[in-house]
Amino acid sequence: MFDGNKKEELKKTEEFGAEILKMCVRFGGALTGEHGVGIEKRELMCEMFNDNDIQQQLRLKNLLNKNC
């Protein structure tokens, strides 16, 4: 538990969460579940995907969103 109104506690909690996600990837897991990446996990995508993978995902996203 932490107090999200205290900047230092929030920062430590976010850092701890990021370390847990990195460990998940190292052991063959994923950053996401059924809800997708979201703002909180966006910066961690490079832990799971290389630059080429991310660029391909962005191209597909842009192609699909072009008609929205």
Coordinates of N, CA and C in Angstrom, one line a residue:
M1 N 0.8 -1.2 0.0 CA 0.0 0.0 0.0 C 0.9 1.2 0.0
F2 N 0.4 2.3 -0.6 CA 1.1 3.5 -0.7 C 0.2 4.7 -0.8
D3 N 0.7 5.9 -0.5 CA -0.1 7.1 -0.6 C 0.2 7.7 -1.9
G4 N -0.7 7.7 -2.9 CA -0.4 8.2 -4.2 C -0.3 9.7 -4.2
N5 N -0.7 10.4 -3.1 CA -0.6 11.8 -3.0 C 0.8 12.3 -2.6
K6 N 1.6 11.3 -2.2 CA 3.0 11.6 -1.8 C 3.9 11.2 -3.0
K7 N 4.5 12.3 -3.6 CA 5.3 12.1 -4.8 C 6.4 11.0 -4.6
E8 N 7.1 11.0 -3.5 CA 8.2 10.0 -3.4 C 7.6 8.6 -3.3
E9 N 6.5 8.4 -2.6 CA 5.9 7.1 -2.5 C 5.4 6.6 -3.9
L10 N 4.8 7.5 -4.6 CA 4.3 7.2 -5.9 C 5.4 6.8 -6.8
K11 N 6.5 7.6 -6.8 CA 7.7 7.3 -7.7 C 8.2 5.9 -7.3
K12 N 8.4 5.6 -6.1 CA 9.0 4.3 -5.7 C 8.1 3.2 -6.1
T13 N 6.8 3.4 -6.0 CA 5.8 2.3 -6.3 C 5.8 2.1 -7.8
E14 N 5.9 3.2 -8.6 CA 6.0 3.0 -10.1 C 7.3 2.3 -10.5
E15 N 8.4 2.7 -9.9 CA 9.7 2.0 -10.2 C 9.6 0.5 -9.8
F16 N 9.0 0.2 -8.7 CA 8.9 -1.2 -8.3 C 8.0 -2.0 -9.2
G17 N 6.9 -1.4 -9.7 CA 6.1 -2.0 -10.7 C 6.8 -2.3 -12.0
A18 N 7.6 -1.3 -12.4 CA 8.3 -1.5 -13.6 C 9.3 -2.6 -13.5
E19 N 10.0 -2.7 -12.4 CA 10.9 -3.8 -12.2 C 10.2 -5.2 -12.2
I20 N 9.0 -5.3 -11.6 CA 8.2 -6.5 -11.7 C 7.9 -6.9 -13.1
L21 N 7.5 -5.9 -13.9 CA 7.2 -6.2 -15.3 C 8.4 -6.6 -16.1
K22 N 9.5 -6.0 -15.9 CA 10.8 -6.4 -16.5 C 11.1 -7.8 -16.2
M23 N 10.9 -8.2 -14.9 CA 11.2 -9.6 -14.5 C 10.2 -10.5 -15.2
C24 N 9.0 -10.1 -15.4 CA 8.0 -11.0 -16.1 C 8.5 -11.3 -17.5
V25 N 9.0 -10.3 -18.2 CA 9.5 -10.5 -19.5 C 10.7 -11.4 -19.6
R26 N 11.6 -11.2 -18.6 CA 12.8 -12.0 -18.6 C 12.5 -13.5 -18.4
F27 N 11.4 -13.8 -17.7 CA 11.0 -15.1 -17.5 C 10.0 -15.7 -18.5
G28 N 9.8 -14.9 -19.6 CA 9.0 -15.4 -20.7 C 7.6 -14.9 -20.7
G29 N 7.2 -14.0 -19.8 CA 5.9 -13.5 -19.7 C 5.7 -12.3 -20.5
A30 N 4.6 -11.6 -20.3 CA 4.2 -10.4 -21.2 C 4.0 -9.2 -20.3
L31 N 4.1 -8.1 -20.9 CA 3.8 -6.8 -20.1 C 2.3 -6.6 -19.9
T32 N 1.5 -7.2 -20.8 CA 0.1 -6.9 -20.8 C -0.8 -8.1 -20.7
G33 N -2.0 -7.9 -20.4 CA -3.0 -8.9 -20.4 C -4.0 -8.6 -21.5
E34 N -5.3 -8.8 -21.2 CA -6.3 -8.6 -22.1 C -6.6 -7.1 -22.4
H35 N -6.1 -6.2 -21.5 CA -6.4 -4.8 -21.6 C -5.5 -4.0 -22.4
G36 N -4.4 -4.6 -22.9 CA -3.5 -3.8 -23.7 C -2.4 -3.1 -22.9
V37 N -1.7 -2.2 -23.6 CA -0.5 -1.6 -23.0 C -0.9 -0.4 -22.1
G38 N -1.5 0.6 -22.6 CA -1.9 1.7 -21.8 C -0.7 2.6 -21.5
I39 N -1.0 3.7 -20.9 CA 0.1 4.8 -20.6 C 1.1 4.2 -19.7
E40 N 0.7 3.5 -18.6 CA 1.7 3.0 -17.6 C 2.8 2.1 -18.2
K41 N 2.4 1.3 -19.2 CA 3.4 0.3 -19.7 C 4.0 0.7 -21.0
R42 N 3.6 1.8 -21.6 CA 4.1 2.2 -22.9 C 5.6 2.3 -22.9
E43 N 6.2 2.8 -21.9 CA 7.7 3.0 -21.9 C 8.4 1.7 -21.7
L44 N 7.7 0.7 -21.3 CA 8.4 -0.6 -21.1 C 8.3 -1.6 -22.3
M45 N 7.7 -1.1 -23.4 CA 7.6 -1.9 -24.6 C 8.9 -2.4 -25.1
C46 N 10.0 -1.6 -25.0 CA 11.3 -1.9 -25.5 C 11.9 -3.1 -24.7
E47 N 11.3 -3.4 -23.5 CA 11.8 -4.6 -22.8 C 11.4 -5.9 -23.5
M48 N 10.3 -5.8 -24.2 CA 9.7 -7.0 -24.8 C 9.9 -7.1 -26.3
F49 N 10.0 -5.9 -26.9 CA 10.1 -5.8 -28.4 C 11.3 -5.0 -28.8
N50 N 11.9 -5.4 -30.0 CA 13.0 -4.6 -30.5 C 12.4 -3.4 -31.3
D51 N 13.3 -2.6 -31.8 CA 12.8 -1.4 -32.5 C 12.0 -1.7 -33.8
N52 N 12.4 -2.8 -34.5 CA 11.7 -3.2 -35.7 C 10.3 -3.6 -35.3
D53 N 10.2 -4.4 -34.3 CA 8.9 -4.9 -33.9 C 7.9 -3.7 -33.6
I54 N 8.5 -2.8 -32.8 CA 7.6 -1.6 -32.4 C 7.2 -0.8 -33.6
Q55 N 8.2 -0.6 -34.6 CA 7.8 0.1 -35.8 C 6.8 -0.6 -36.6
Q56 N 6.8 -1.9 -36.7 CA 5.8 -2.6 -37.4 C 4.4 -2.5 -36.8
Q57 N 4.4 -2.5 -35.4 CA 3.2 -2.4 -34.7 C 2.6 -1.0 -34.9
L58 N 3.5 0.0 -34.9 CA 3.0 1.4 -35.2 C 2.4 1.6 -36.6
R59 N 3.1 1.0 -37.6 CA 2.6 1.0 -38.9 C 1.2 0.4 -39.1
L60 N 1.0 -0.8 -38.4 CA -0.3 -1.4 -38.5 C -1.3 -0.6 -37.7
K61 N -1.0 0.0 -36.6 CA -1.9 0.8 -35.8 C -2.3 2.0 -36.7
N62 N -1.4 2.7 -37.3 CA -1.7 3.8 -38.1 C -2.5 3.5 -39.3
L63 N -2.3 2.3 -39.9 CA -3.1 1.8 -41.1 C -4.5 1.6 -40.6
L64 N -4.7 0.9 -39.5 CA -6.0 0.6 -39.0 C -6.8 1.9 -38.5
N65 N -6.1 2.8 -38.0 CA -6.7 4.0 -37.5 C -6.9 5.1 -38.6
K66 N -6.3 4.9 -39.7 CA -6.5 5.9 -40.8 C -7.9 6.1 -41.2
N67 N -8.7 5.0 -41.1 CA -10.1 5.1 -41.6 C -11.1 5.4 -40.5
C68 N -10.6 5.8 -39.3 CA -11.5 6.1 -38.2 C -11.9 7.5 -38.1

